[in-house]
Short mmCIF file of C-alpha atoms in Angstrom, two decimals:
data_model
loop_
_atom_site.label_atom_id
_atom_site.label_comp_id
_atom_site.label_asym_id
_atom_site.label_seq_id
_atom_site.Cartn_x
_atom_site.Cartn_y
_atom_site.Cartn_z
CA MET A 1 0.00 0.00 0.00
CA LEU A 2 2.87 2.35 0.91
CA SER A 3 4.55 1.56 -2.43
CA GLN A 4 1.41 2.49 -4.34
CA THR A 5 1.07 5.72 -2.39
CA LEU A 6 4.62 6.74 -3.26
CA ARG A 7 4.10 5.91 -6.95
CA TYR A 8 1.07 8.18 -7.19
CA SER A 9 2.24 10.87 -4.78
CA THR A 10 3.39 13.31 -7.46
CA PHE A 11 0.13 12.93 -9.39
CA ALA A 12 -1.86 13.42 -6.20
CA LEU A 13 0.18 16.48 -5.30
CA VAL A 14 -0.49 18.26 -8.62
CA ILE A 15 -4.23 17.52 -8.25
CA VAL A 16 -4.21 19.06 -4.77
CA LEU A 17 -2.25 22.08 -6.03
CA THR A 18 -4.69 22.49 -8.92
CA ILE A 19 -7.64 22.59 -6.51
CA LEU A 20 -5.79 24.93 -4.16
CA SER A 21 -4.88 27.30 -7.01
CA ALA A 22 -8.54 27.36 -8.13
CA ILE A 23 -9.67 28.28 -4.61
CA LEU A 24 -7.01 30.99 -4.23
CA LEU A 25 -7.93 32.43 -7.62
CA ALA A 26 -10.88 34.09 -5.89
CA TRP A 27 -8.40 35.97 -3.69
CA SER A 28 -5.91 37.01 -6.45
CA ALA A 29 -5.83 36.79 -10.24
CA TRP A 30 -2.12 35.92 -10.01
CA PHE A 31 -3.09 32.38 -9.04
CA LEU A 32 -4.26 31.83 -12.63
CA ILE A 33 -0.65 31.05 -13.55
CA PRO A 34 -0.17 28.14 -11.11
CA LEU A 35 -3.71 27.00 -11.88
CA VAL A 36 -2.90 26.65 -15.57
CA LEU A 37 0.42 24.96 -14.76
CA PHE A 38 -0.94 22.42 -12.27
CA ALA A 39 -4.10 21.78 -14.30
CA GLY A 40 -1.90 20.99 -17.26
CA LEU A 41 0.15 18.55 -15.17
CA THR A 42 -3.07 16.98 -13.89
CA ALA A 43 -4.19 16.45 -17.49
CA VAL A 44 -0.80 14.88 -18.24
CA GLY A 45 -1.24 12.52 -15.28
CA ILE A 46 -4.72 11.50 -16.42
CA TYR A 47 -3.37 10.81 -19.93
CA ASP A 48 -0.48 8.79 -18.45
CA GLN A 49 -3.01 6.55 -16.70
CA MET A 50 -5.03 6.03 -19.87
CA GLN A 51 -2.23 5.44 -22.40
CA THR A 52 -1.03 1.87 -23.02
CA GLN A 53 2.43 2.27 -24.53
CA HIS A 54 4.63 3.22 -21.55
CA ALA A 55 4.48 1.13 -18.38
CA ILE A 56 6.65 3.63 -16.48
CA LEU A 57 4.11 6.40 -17.04
CA ARG A 58 1.19 4.20 -15.98
CA ASN A 59 2.98 3.35 -12.74
CA TYR A 60 4.42 6.81 -12.13
CA PRO A 61 2.08 9.37 -13.71
CA VAL A 62 3.69 12.81 -14.19
CA LEU A 63 6.85 11.79 -12.31
CA GLY A 64 7.74 9.18 -14.94
CA HIS A 65 8.37 11.90 -17.50
CA LEU A 66 11.58 12.81 -15.67
CA ARG A 67 13.00 9.46 -16.76
CA TYR A 68 12.45 10.29 -20.43
CA PHE A 69 13.76 13.82 -19.97
CA PHE A 70 17.05 12.65 -18.45
CA GLU A 71 17.34 9.93 -21.08
CA MET A 72 16.94 12.62 -23.77
CA ILE A 73 19.73 14.81 -22.38
CA ARG A 74 22.00 11.92 -21.35
CA PRO A 75 24.46 12.39 -24.26
CA GLU A 76 24.87 16.08 -23.41
CA ILE A 77 25.30 15.35 -19.68
CA ARG A 78 28.01 12.79 -20.46
CA GLN A 79 29.72 14.97 -23.06
CA TYR A 80 29.84 18.19 -21.04
CA LEU A 81 30.01 17.01 -17.43
CA LEU A 82 31.10 13.40 -17.04
CA GLU A 83 33.40 12.13 -19.80
CA ASP A 84 37.15 12.65 -19.58
CA ASP A 85 39.27 14.14 -22.36
CA GLU A 86 40.24 10.76 -23.84
CA ALA A 87 36.85 9.01 -23.78
CA GLU A 88 35.84 8.10 -27.35
CA VAL A 89 32.08 8.48 -27.89
CA PRO A 90 32.92 8.27 -30.76
CA PHE A 91 35.44 11.16 -30.76
CA SER A 92 37.17 12.21 -27.57
CA ARG A 93 36.95 15.75 -26.25
CA GLU A 94 40.67 16.10 -26.93
CA ASP A 95 40.20 15.15 -30.60
CA ARG A 96 37.26 17.52 -31.01
CA ASN A 97 39.10 20.35 -29.33
CA ILE A 98 42.11 20.09 -31.63
CA VAL A 99 39.81 20.50 -34.64
CA TYR A 100 37.95 23.44 -33.10
CA GLN A 101 41.19 25.19 -32.19
CA ARG A 102 42.81 24.72 -35.59
CA ALA A 103 39.61 25.75 -37.36
CA LYS A 104 39.47 28.95 -35.29
CA ASN A 105 43.20 29.63 -35.72
CA VAL A 106 43.76 29.70 -31.96
CA GLU A 107 46.44 28.13 -29.77
CA ASP A 108 46.43 24.34 -30.14
CA LYS A 109 49.36 23.44 -27.89
CA ARG A 110 49.00 21.35 -24.71
CA PRO A 111 50.75 21.92 -21.37
CA PHE A 112 52.02 19.43 -18.81
CA GLY A 113 52.61 16.41 -21.05
CA THR A 114 50.43 13.72 -22.57
CA LYS A 115 47.33 12.37 -20.87
CA LEU A 116 47.56 9.08 -22.77
CA GLN A 117 48.63 5.83 -21.14
CA VAL A 118 51.96 5.42 -22.95
CA TYR A 119 52.63 2.06 -21.26
CA GLY A 120 49.22 0.63 -22.15
CA GLY A 121 48.76 -1.98 -24.87
CA GLY A 122 47.99 -0.50 -28.29
CA TYR A 123 49.69 2.86 -27.70
CA MET A 124 51.40 4.00 -30.93
CA TRP A 125 54.04 6.60 -31.69
CA LEU A 126 56.27 7.81 -34.51
CA THR A 127 60.04 7.55 -34.36
CA HIS A 128 61.95 10.82 -34.77
CA SER A 129 65.39 11.71 -36.07
CA ILE A 130 68.40 13.32 -34.42
CA ARG A 131 68.69 15.28 -37.68
CA PRO A 132 65.18 16.67 -38.28
CA LYS A 133 64.30 18.60 -41.43
CA LYS A 134 62.46 21.88 -41.74
CA ILE A 135 59.51 21.63 -44.14
CA THR A 136 58.23 25.05 -45.18
CA ASP A 137 55.88 24.14 -48.06
CA HIS A 138 52.85 22.36 -46.60
CA ASP A 139 50.90 22.02 -49.85
CA PHE A 140 51.30 18.24 -49.95
CA ARG A 141 49.90 16.58 -53.05
CA VAL A 142 49.78 13.26 -54.87
CA ARG A 143 49.16 12.82 -58.60
CA VAL A 144 46.17 10.56 -59.24
CA GLY A 145 45.96 9.03 -62.69
CA GLY A 146 47.24 5.73 -64.06
CA PRO A 147 48.63 5.03 -67.50
CA ASP A 148 45.19 5.20 -69.17
CA CYS A 149 44.19 8.49 -67.53
CA LYS A 150 44.30 11.55 -69.79
CA GLN A 151 43.47 14.14 -67.12
CA PRO A 152 45.46 13.27 -63.99
CA TYR A 153 44.74 15.33 -60.90
CA ASP A 154 47.17 16.65 -58.29
CA LEU A 155 45.16 15.84 -55.17
CA SER A 156 45.85 17.21 -51.71
CA ILE A 157 46.79 14.46 -49.29
CA TYR A 158 43.91 15.55 -47.01
CA ASN A 159 40.38 16.04 -48.36
CA ILE A 160 36.70 16.12 -47.42
CA SER A 161 35.23 12.63 -47.40
CA ALA A 162 31.89 11.69 -48.94
CA MET A 163 28.85 13.42 -47.40
CA SER A 164 25.73 13.97 -49.49
CA PHE A 165 23.57 17.03 -49.81
CA GLY A 166 20.42 15.94 -48.02
CA ALA A 167 22.39 14.32 -45.23
CA LEU A 168 24.12 17.68 -44.75
CA SER A 169 22.40 21.04 -45.01
CA ALA A 170 22.78 23.45 -47.89
CA ASN A 171 24.82 25.84 -45.74
CA ALA A 172 27.09 23.00 -44.60
CA ILE A 173 27.79 21.86 -48.17
CA LEU A 174 28.46 25.43 -49.31
CA ALA A 175 30.77 26.16 -46.36
CA LEU A 176 32.74 22.95 -46.93
CA ASN A 177 33.12 23.59 -50.64
CA LYS A 178 34.09 27.23 -50.29
CA GLY A 179 36.69 26.23 -47.70
CA ALA A 180 38.06 23.59 -50.06
CA LYS A 181 38.28 26.23 -52.77
CA MET A 182 40.21 28.61 -50.50
CA GLN A 183 42.80 26.02 -49.52
CA GLY A 184 42.93 24.05 -52.79
CA PHE A 185 41.79 20.61 -51.72
CA ALA A 186 38.97 18.33 -52.89
CA HIS A 187 35.41 17.77 -51.73
CA ASP A 188 33.75 14.37 -52.26
CA THR A 189 30.08 14.88 -53.16
CA GLY A 190 28.79 11.71 -51.53
CA GLU A 191 26.38 9.54 -53.47
CA GLY A 192 23.56 12.12 -53.36
CA GLY A 193 24.67 13.87 -56.55
CA ILE A 194 26.06 17.34 -57.22
CA SER A 195 23.88 20.05 -55.75
CA ARG A 196 23.76 23.72 -56.63
CA TYR A 197 25.66 24.35 -53.39
CA HIS A 198 28.59 22.20 -54.53
CA ARG A 199 28.69 24.21 -57.74
CA GLU A 200 28.28 27.60 -56.06
CA GLY A 201 31.31 27.01 -53.84
CA GLY A 202 33.55 26.43 -56.84
CA GLY A 203 35.83 23.93 -55.07
CA ASP A 204 37.27 20.82 -56.74
CA LEU A 205 34.83 17.91 -56.65
CA ILE A 206 35.15 14.14 -56.49
CA TYR A 207 31.86 12.93 -57.97
CA GLU A 208 30.71 9.81 -56.14
CA ILE A 209 28.40 7.40 -57.97
CA GLY A 210 26.46 5.00 -55.77
CA THR A 211 23.98 2.29 -56.60
CA GLY A 212 21.27 4.91 -57.17
CA TYR A 213 23.35 6.59 -59.94
CA PHE A 214 22.24 10.02 -58.80
CA GLY A 215 23.09 12.66 -61.37
CA CYS A 216 23.43 10.01 -64.07
CA ARG A 217 20.26 8.03 -63.37
CA ALA A 218 17.99 6.56 -66.02
CA PRO A 219 14.18 6.58 -65.50
CA ASP A 220 14.33 2.92 -64.44
CA GLY A 221 16.98 3.69 -61.78
CA GLY A 222 19.89 2.35 -63.80
CA PHE A 223 22.97 4.06 -65.22
CA ASP A 224 22.50 6.63 -68.01
CA ALA A 225 25.71 7.04 -70.01
CA GLU A 226 24.74 10.29 -71.72
CA LYS A 227 23.74 11.97 -68.48
CA PHE A 228 27.04 10.87 -66.99
CA ARG A 229 28.98 12.23 -69.96
CA GLU A 230 27.27 15.59 -69.54
CA VAL A 231 27.88 15.77 -65.78
CA ALA A 232 31.47 14.52 -65.96
CA ALA A 233 32.39 17.18 -68.52
CA ASP A 234 32.14 19.85 -65.83
CA PRO A 235 35.71 21.09 -65.16
CA GLN A 236 34.89 21.40 -61.46
CA ILE A 237 34.75 17.57 -61.31
CA LYS A 238 38.31 16.29 -61.01
CA MET A 239 37.77 12.59 -60.22
CA ILE A 240 34.91 10.05 -60.32
CA GLU A 241 34.45 7.51 -57.51
CA ILE A 242 32.22 4.42 -57.68
CA LYS A 243 30.85 3.63 -54.23
CA MET A 244 30.89 -0.12 -53.69
CA SER A 245 30.28 0.09 -49.94
CA GLN A 246 30.79 2.45 -47.03
CA GLY A 247 32.08 1.96 -43.54
CA ALA A 248 28.95 2.86 -41.59
CA LYS A 249 26.64 0.34 -43.24
CA PRO A 250 28.45 -1.87 -45.78
CA GLY A 251 26.14 -3.95 -47.93
CA GLN A 252 23.09 -1.73 -47.44
CA GLY A 253 21.25 0.57 -49.82
CA GLY A 254 18.41 2.75 -48.69
CA ILE A 255 15.15 4.54 -49.43
CA LEU A 256 14.59 8.28 -49.32
CA PRO A 257 10.82 8.66 -48.76
CA ALA A 258 8.97 10.96 -51.14
CA ALA A 259 8.01 13.21 -48.22
CA LYS A 260 11.67 14.05 -47.62
CA ILE A 261 12.54 14.84 -51.24
CA THR A 262 12.70 18.60 -51.67
CA ALA A 263 13.01 20.37 -54.99
CA GLU A 264 16.73 20.92 -54.36
CA ILE A 265 17.36 17.26 -53.51
CA ALA A 266 15.39 16.16 -56.60
CA GLU A 267 17.49 18.54 -58.73
CA ALA A 268 20.79 17.20 -57.33
CA ARG A 269 19.83 13.55 -57.63
CA GLY A 270 17.94 13.74 -60.88
CA VAL A 271 14.84 12.08 -59.45
CA PRO A 272 11.16 13.08 -59.63
CA MET A 273 9.25 14.69 -56.79
CA GLY A 274 6.52 12.74 -55.03
CA VAL A 275 8.09 9.29 -55.54
CA ASP A 276 10.18 7.24 -53.10
CA CYS A 277 13.83 7.21 -54.17
CA HIS A 278 15.57 3.81 -53.97
CA SER A 279 19.28 3.10 -53.65
CA PRO A 280 19.69 -0.66 -54.21
CA ASP A 281 22.08 -2.75 -52.16
CA ALA A 282 24.24 -3.54 -55.22
CA HIS A 283 25.10 -1.96 -58.57
CA SER A 284 23.00 -2.80 -61.62
CA ALA A 285 25.62 -1.60 -64.14
CA PHE A 286 27.84 -4.62 -63.44
CA SER A 287 27.65 -7.90 -61.54
CA THR A 288 31.04 -9.59 -62.04
CA PRO A 289 34.62 -8.42 -61.46
CA ILE A 290 35.32 -8.24 -65.19
CA GLU A 291 32.13 -6.26 -65.81
CA MET A 292 33.24 -3.89 -63.06
CA MET A 293 36.54 -3.26 -64.84
CA GLU A 294 34.68 -2.74 -68.11
CA PHE A 295 32.45 -0.19 -66.35
CA ILE A 296 35.53 1.64 -65.06
CA ALA A 297 36.96 1.76 -68.59
CA ARG A 298 33.63 3.03 -69.89
CA LEU A 299 33.46 5.81 -67.31
CA ARG A 300 37.02 6.83 -68.16
CA GLU A 301 36.13 7.11 -71.84
CA LEU A 302 32.83 8.94 -71.16
CA SER A 303 34.55 11.42 -68.83
CA GLY A 304 37.29 12.30 -71.29
CA GLY A 305 39.98 10.47 -69.39
CA LYS A 306 39.44 11.73 -65.84
CA PRO A 307 40.66 9.59 -62.92
CA ILE A 308 38.17 6.80 -62.16
CA GLY A 309 38.26 4.78 -58.95
CA PHE A 310 36.10 3.08 -56.39
CA LYS A 311 35.50 3.16 -52.64
CA LEU A 312 34.83 0.17 -50.44
CA CYS A 313 34.81 -1.02 -46.88
CA VAL A 314 36.61 -4.36 -47.07
CA GLY A 315 34.37 -7.35 -46.37
CA HIS A 316 35.13 -10.72 -47.97
CA ARG A 317 38.82 -10.34 -48.78
CA ARG A 318 38.51 -12.95 -51.50
CA GLU A 319 36.07 -10.67 -53.35
CA PHE A 320 38.68 -7.94 -53.49
CA MET A 321 41.08 -10.56 -54.84
CA CYS A 322 38.50 -11.25 -57.57
CA ILE A 323 38.63 -7.57 -58.54
CA VAL A 324 42.44 -7.65 -58.63
CA LYS A 325 42.40 -10.73 -60.86
CA ALA A 326 39.93 -8.97 -63.16
CA MET A 327 42.40 -6.08 -63.43
CA LEU A 328 45.10 -8.50 -64.54
CA LYS A 329 42.84 -10.32 -66.99
CA THR A 330 41.37 -7.21 -68.65
CA GLY A 331 44.37 -4.92 -68.39
CA VAL A 332 42.02 -2.27 -66.96
CA THR A 333 42.96 -0.73 -63.63
CA PRO A 334 41.24 1.98 -61.62
CA ASP A 335 43.24 5.11 -61.04
CA PHE A 336 42.53 4.99 -57.32
CA ILE A 337 40.86 3.00 -54.55
CA VAL A 338 39.50 4.56 -51.36
CA VAL A 339 39.48 2.20 -48.38
CA ASP A 340 36.75 3.18 -45.92
CA GLY A 341 37.09 1.81 -42.41
CA LYS A 342 34.04 0.54 -40.57
CA GLU A 343 34.71 3.22 -37.92
CA GLY A 344 33.72 5.83 -40.50
CA GLY A 345 30.18 7.06 -40.97
CA THR A 346 28.54 10.46 -40.69
CA GLY A 347 24.95 9.36 -41.15
CA ALA A 348 22.70 6.93 -39.33
CA ALA A 349 23.12 3.17 -39.56
CA PRO A 350 21.55 0.13 -37.86
CA LEU A 351 23.35 -0.54 -34.57
CA GLU A 352 24.43 -4.03 -35.62
CA PHE A 353 25.97 -2.69 -38.84
CA ALA A 354 27.71 0.23 -37.15
CA ASN A 355 29.17 -2.05 -34.48
CA HIS A 356 29.75 -5.37 -36.18
CA MET A 357 29.84 -5.17 -40.00
CA GLY A 358 32.85 -4.30 -42.10
CA MET A 359 36.59 -4.21 -41.55
CA PRO A 360 38.29 -1.41 -39.59
CA LEU A 361 40.53 0.90 -41.60
CA VAL A 362 43.90 -0.36 -40.37
CA GLU A 363 43.28 -3.95 -41.46
CA GLY A 364 41.39 -2.98 -44.63
CA LEU A 365 44.06 -0.55 -45.79
CA THR A 366 46.89 -2.97 -45.08
CA PHE A 367 45.12 -5.74 -46.98
CA VAL A 368 44.30 -3.66 -50.08
CA HIS A 369 47.80 -2.19 -50.20
CA ASN A 370 49.44 -5.62 -49.98
CA ALA A 371 47.03 -7.32 -52.40
CA LEU A 372 47.93 -4.72 -55.04
CA ARG A 373 51.63 -5.14 -54.26
CA GLY A 374 51.25 -8.90 -54.57
CA ALA A 375 49.68 -8.55 -58.03
CA GLY A 376 52.31 -6.06 -59.20
CA LEU A 377 49.71 -3.29 -59.60
CA ARG A 378 50.47 -0.97 -56.71
CA ASP A 379 52.44 1.53 -58.81
CA ARG A 380 49.43 1.99 -61.16
CA ILE A 381 46.82 2.64 -58.47
CA LYS A 382 46.72 5.27 -55.72
CA ILE A 383 45.03 4.49 -52.39
CA GLY A 384 42.98 6.84 -50.24
CA ALA A 385 42.01 6.12 -46.64
CA SER A 386 39.02 7.27 -44.60
CA GLY A 387 37.75 6.52 -41.12
CA LYS A 388 38.27 8.81 -38.08
CA LEU A 389 41.34 10.55 -39.53
CA ILE A 390 41.23 14.02 -38.01
CA HIS A 391 44.71 15.03 -36.89
CA ALA A 392 48.26 14.78 -38.18
CA PHE A 393 49.16 11.50 -36.46
CA ASP A 394 46.05 9.81 -37.89
CA ILE A 395 47.13 10.87 -41.39
CA ALA A 396 50.78 9.92 -40.83
CA ARG A 397 49.76 6.46 -39.62
CA ALA A 398 47.55 5.90 -42.68
CA LEU A 399 50.36 7.00 -45.01
CA ALA A 400 52.83 4.69 -43.26
CA MET A 401 50.45 1.75 -43.69
CA GLY A 402 50.20 2.27 -47.44
CA ALA A 403 47.77 5.11 -48.18
CA ASP A 404 48.63 7.92 -50.60
CA TRP A 405 46.14 10.34 -49.08
CA ALA A 406 43.52 10.61 -46.36
CA ASN A 407 39.89 11.77 -46.29
CA SER A 408 37.89 13.01 -43.34
CA ALA A 409 34.16 13.59 -42.96
CA ARG A 410 33.55 14.21 -39.28
CA GLY A 411 36.77 16.20 -38.89
CA PHE A 412 35.48 18.77 -41.37
CA MET A 413 32.02 18.58 -39.77
CA PHE A 414 33.63 19.63 -36.49
CA ALA A 415 35.35 22.47 -38.37
CA ILE A 416 31.97 23.91 -39.42
CA GLY A 417 30.48 23.64 -35.95
CA CYS A 418 29.33 20.05 -35.35
CA ILE A 419 29.22 19.40 -31.58
CA GLN A 420 28.76 15.62 -31.79
CA ALA A 421 25.13 15.82 -30.66
CA GLN A 422 24.55 12.59 -32.64
CA ALA A 423 21.20 13.82 -33.89
CA CYS A 424 22.20 13.66 -37.57
CA HIS A 425 19.26 11.43 -38.54
CA THR A 426 16.57 13.38 -36.65
CA ASN A 427 16.60 16.63 -38.67
CA HIS A 428 17.17 18.39 -35.32
CA CYS A 429 20.92 19.03 -35.59
CA PRO A 430 21.53 21.87 -33.10
CA SER A 431 24.39 23.42 -35.12
CA GLY A 432 22.67 23.40 -38.53
CA VAL A 433 25.16 20.95 -40.08
CA ALA A 434 23.06 17.81 -40.63
CA THR A 435 19.53 19.09 -41.12
CA GLN A 436 17.20 20.29 -43.84
CA ASP A 437 15.36 22.55 -41.38
CA LYS A 438 15.82 26.04 -42.86
CA ALA A 439 15.60 27.73 -39.46
CA ARG A 440 18.23 25.44 -37.93
CA GLN A 441 20.69 25.63 -40.81
CA ARG A 442 20.44 29.43 -40.80
CA ALA A 443 22.60 29.29 -37.65
CA LEU A 444 25.52 28.06 -39.80
CA VAL A 445 27.04 31.23 -41.29
CA VAL A 446 28.75 30.18 -44.51
CA ASP A 447 31.43 32.88 -44.74
CA ASP A 448 32.63 32.25 -41.19
CA LYS A 449 32.55 28.44 -41.37
CA SER A 450 34.20 28.22 -44.81
CA GLN A 451 37.18 30.12 -43.40
CA ARG A 452 37.31 27.64 -40.53
CA VAL A 453 37.39 24.76 -43.01
CA ALA A 454 40.36 26.35 -44.75
CA ASN A 455 42.08 27.06 -41.42
CA PHE A 456 41.61 23.47 -40.22
CA HIS A 457 43.09 22.04 -43.39
CA ARG A 458 46.03 24.46 -43.44
CA ASN A 459 46.92 24.00 -39.77
CA THR A 460 46.57 20.21 -39.96
CA MET A 461 48.88 20.09 -42.98
CA LYS A 462 51.42 22.22 -41.12
CA ALA A 463 51.26 19.84 -38.14
CA LEU A 464 51.72 16.88 -40.51
CA GLY A 465 54.70 18.59 -42.12
CA ASP A 466 56.21 19.23 -38.69
CA MET A 467 55.84 15.53 -37.79
CA ALA A 468 57.40 14.43 -41.09
CA GLY A 469 60.29 16.85 -40.59
CA ALA A 470 60.83 15.63 -37.03
CA ALA A 471 61.13 12.10 -38.44
CA GLY A 472 63.86 13.33 -40.79
CA LEU A 473 61.63 13.11 -43.87
CA SER A 474 61.15 15.60 -46.70
CA HIS A 475 57.47 14.80 -47.34
CA PRO A 476 54.70 12.98 -45.42
CA SER A 477 54.42 10.44 -48.25
CA ASP A 478 57.83 9.14 -47.11
CA PHE A 479 56.35 7.63 -43.94
CA LEU A 480 56.77 3.84 -43.89
CA PRO A 481 55.77 1.12 -41.40
CA TRP A 482 59.09 1.18 -39.57
CA HIS A 483 58.44 4.79 -38.58
CA LEU A 484 55.61 3.44 -36.42
CA MET A 485 56.04 1.79 -33.03
CA MET A 486 53.33 0.01 -31.07
CA ARG A 487 53.19 -1.24 -27.50
CA LYS A 488 51.94 -4.80 -27.18
CA ASN A 489 51.80 -4.69 -23.40
CA GLU A 490 53.44 -2.86 -20.53
CA ARG A 491 56.85 -4.37 -21.31
CA ASP A 492 56.97 -5.21 -25.04
CA MET A 493 56.87 -3.06 -28.16
CA VAL A 494 56.94 -3.88 -31.87
CA THR A 495 57.63 -1.95 -35.04
CA GLY A 496 54.94 -1.19 -37.56
CA GLN A 497 56.78 -3.35 -40.06
CA GLU A 498 56.26 -6.37 -37.80
CA VAL A 499 52.53 -5.72 -37.33
CA PHE A 500 51.63 -4.19 -40.72
CA PRO A 501 54.40 -5.36 -43.08
CA TYR A 502 54.67 -4.44 -46.74
CA MET A 503 54.46 -7.77 -48.55
CA PRO A 504 56.91 -8.46 -51.42
CA GLU A 505 56.07 -7.06 -54.85
CA GLY A 506 54.54 -9.75 -57.08
CA PHE A 507 54.34 -12.43 -54.37
CA LEU A 508 50.79 -13.43 -55.40
CA LEU A 509 51.86 -13.97 -59.00
CA ARG A 510 54.84 -16.03 -57.91
CA GLU A 511 52.86 -17.80 -55.16
CA ASP A 512 55.90 -17.63 -52.91
CA ASP A 513 54.63 -16.20 -49.62
CA GLU A 514 51.99 -17.98 -47.54
CA ARG A 515 51.83 -15.48 -44.69
CA PHE A 516 48.56 -13.95 -43.40
CA GLY A 517 46.25 -16.06 -45.62
CA TYR A 518 46.76 -14.07 -48.83
CA MET A 519 47.59 -17.07 -51.00
CA ALA A 520 44.64 -19.16 -49.80
CA ARG A 521 42.21 -16.41 -50.80
CA TRP A 522 44.05 -15.68 -54.04
CA ARG A 523 43.63 -19.29 -55.15
CA ARG A 524 39.88 -19.16 -54.43
CA ALA A 525 39.35 -15.90 -56.30
CA SER A 526 38.06 -15.71 -59.87
CA PRO A 527 37.95 -12.69 -62.21
CA ASP A 528 34.71 -14.02 -63.72
CA SER A 529 32.55 -14.10 -60.60
CA PHE A 530 32.36 -12.88 -57.02
CA GLU A 531 31.17 -16.35 -56.02
CA PRO A 532 33.74 -18.49 -54.14
CA PHE A 533 35.14 -21.71 -55.53
CA ASP A 534 34.62 -23.19 -52.08
CA GLU A 535 33.90 -22.06 -48.55
CA GLY A 536 35.86 -19.12 -47.18
CA VAL A 537 36.03 -15.36 -47.30
#
């Protein structure tokens, strides 16, 4: 009986206060305010008793709403009051702060030494030289374009990763692109097509083509060659990237409901208004490794010889081997491959996919790099890396493991004001970055945020140059695995070459190195099909 009394005590109290306020209203009109307040809470309590969806509210009318309120603000409470500087959820406060400081051009140094556990397993560092070099030019670039490419592109080694208009607001896209224009680096469009805001910014674009073929989409949802030819002719487009899969939700397509398709989104994607827009799970333009290479060759011809590549989050390693064998059989190679780690992902994804599908960047990058080395193709194909790469050490580590450049999505989101509210999929982004709400995105002032994008890139490249110089190198692309050290446990450490070795050139063709399971997968791979000869991935 006492338990029941306590459960209903708050509800009973607001009823009593409602009655009391009504009585006191005869004495003073000011009691109308508490009367309205407590009457409203009484109505809430009555509704709580009648509704059937929430057991907590039926047992604790009125009071139970506190539970949902605190649950709603839990991420903010943790982020601002409880978490320490190194807690990753998914980016630590220290990581976010370094982006904010570099974007604002303010002091980014740290006093009193590192806060990291340098004797804990997994801690990594770069070796430095007694004879460091001074690097003054921080405009680090890599030429992308294989032997069949007629319009190679000198790409910055740090660029904006794929984020579509629609996922990001118009102001966010414009600020990112204008910042890329200021500093001379590239902006990946994401699979949502090229919007007017990409074009207005004037920055270099990497046009991403997903399974929905937005921007080059036929009425039946397939690939339209003539539309692609027209889009690819734009001089603002420097490279074309076929999206095979992405880190956040590899193997999944999606549906954009008709209700969410605005006139601007329809224009960018080349889809009609009032109809659900489907992105299939797989491409319809090709279904085998050889057909994929033929599609790459076709895009290269249609684009006038611009660099053509593809992005993937590594899944079945044998399937990537199938693609490599198709390169050898057809003689067609992509100009670049972007390896997306499963830790990447700016949009929403099912929890199981975000947590347990796809290969993390370190392993995926190492595998792709070595598979190409093993087939003797590494010198023809450049490799990009993406997945939580936001400061100079992240980039240096990726370069040492085999990448030619790095991309970042969330790093540049932080630069334009993202506070990691993790409300990207709700249309309620508090900073106006990931929303189509006109009132919310108005808070993002393009001229200010585009300068921050340029600042972040410039200051990060300077920090990267300083690290390369400290290692005795002339350019960040000179980082190799043996510049990395890793602690296995409190006592033992290993070099990067031991953990992430560069395999011998041509070893797959010679079949002379059985380490790490490469040969077993190579023997099961076929250029004619993604299907396995037998069990195994």
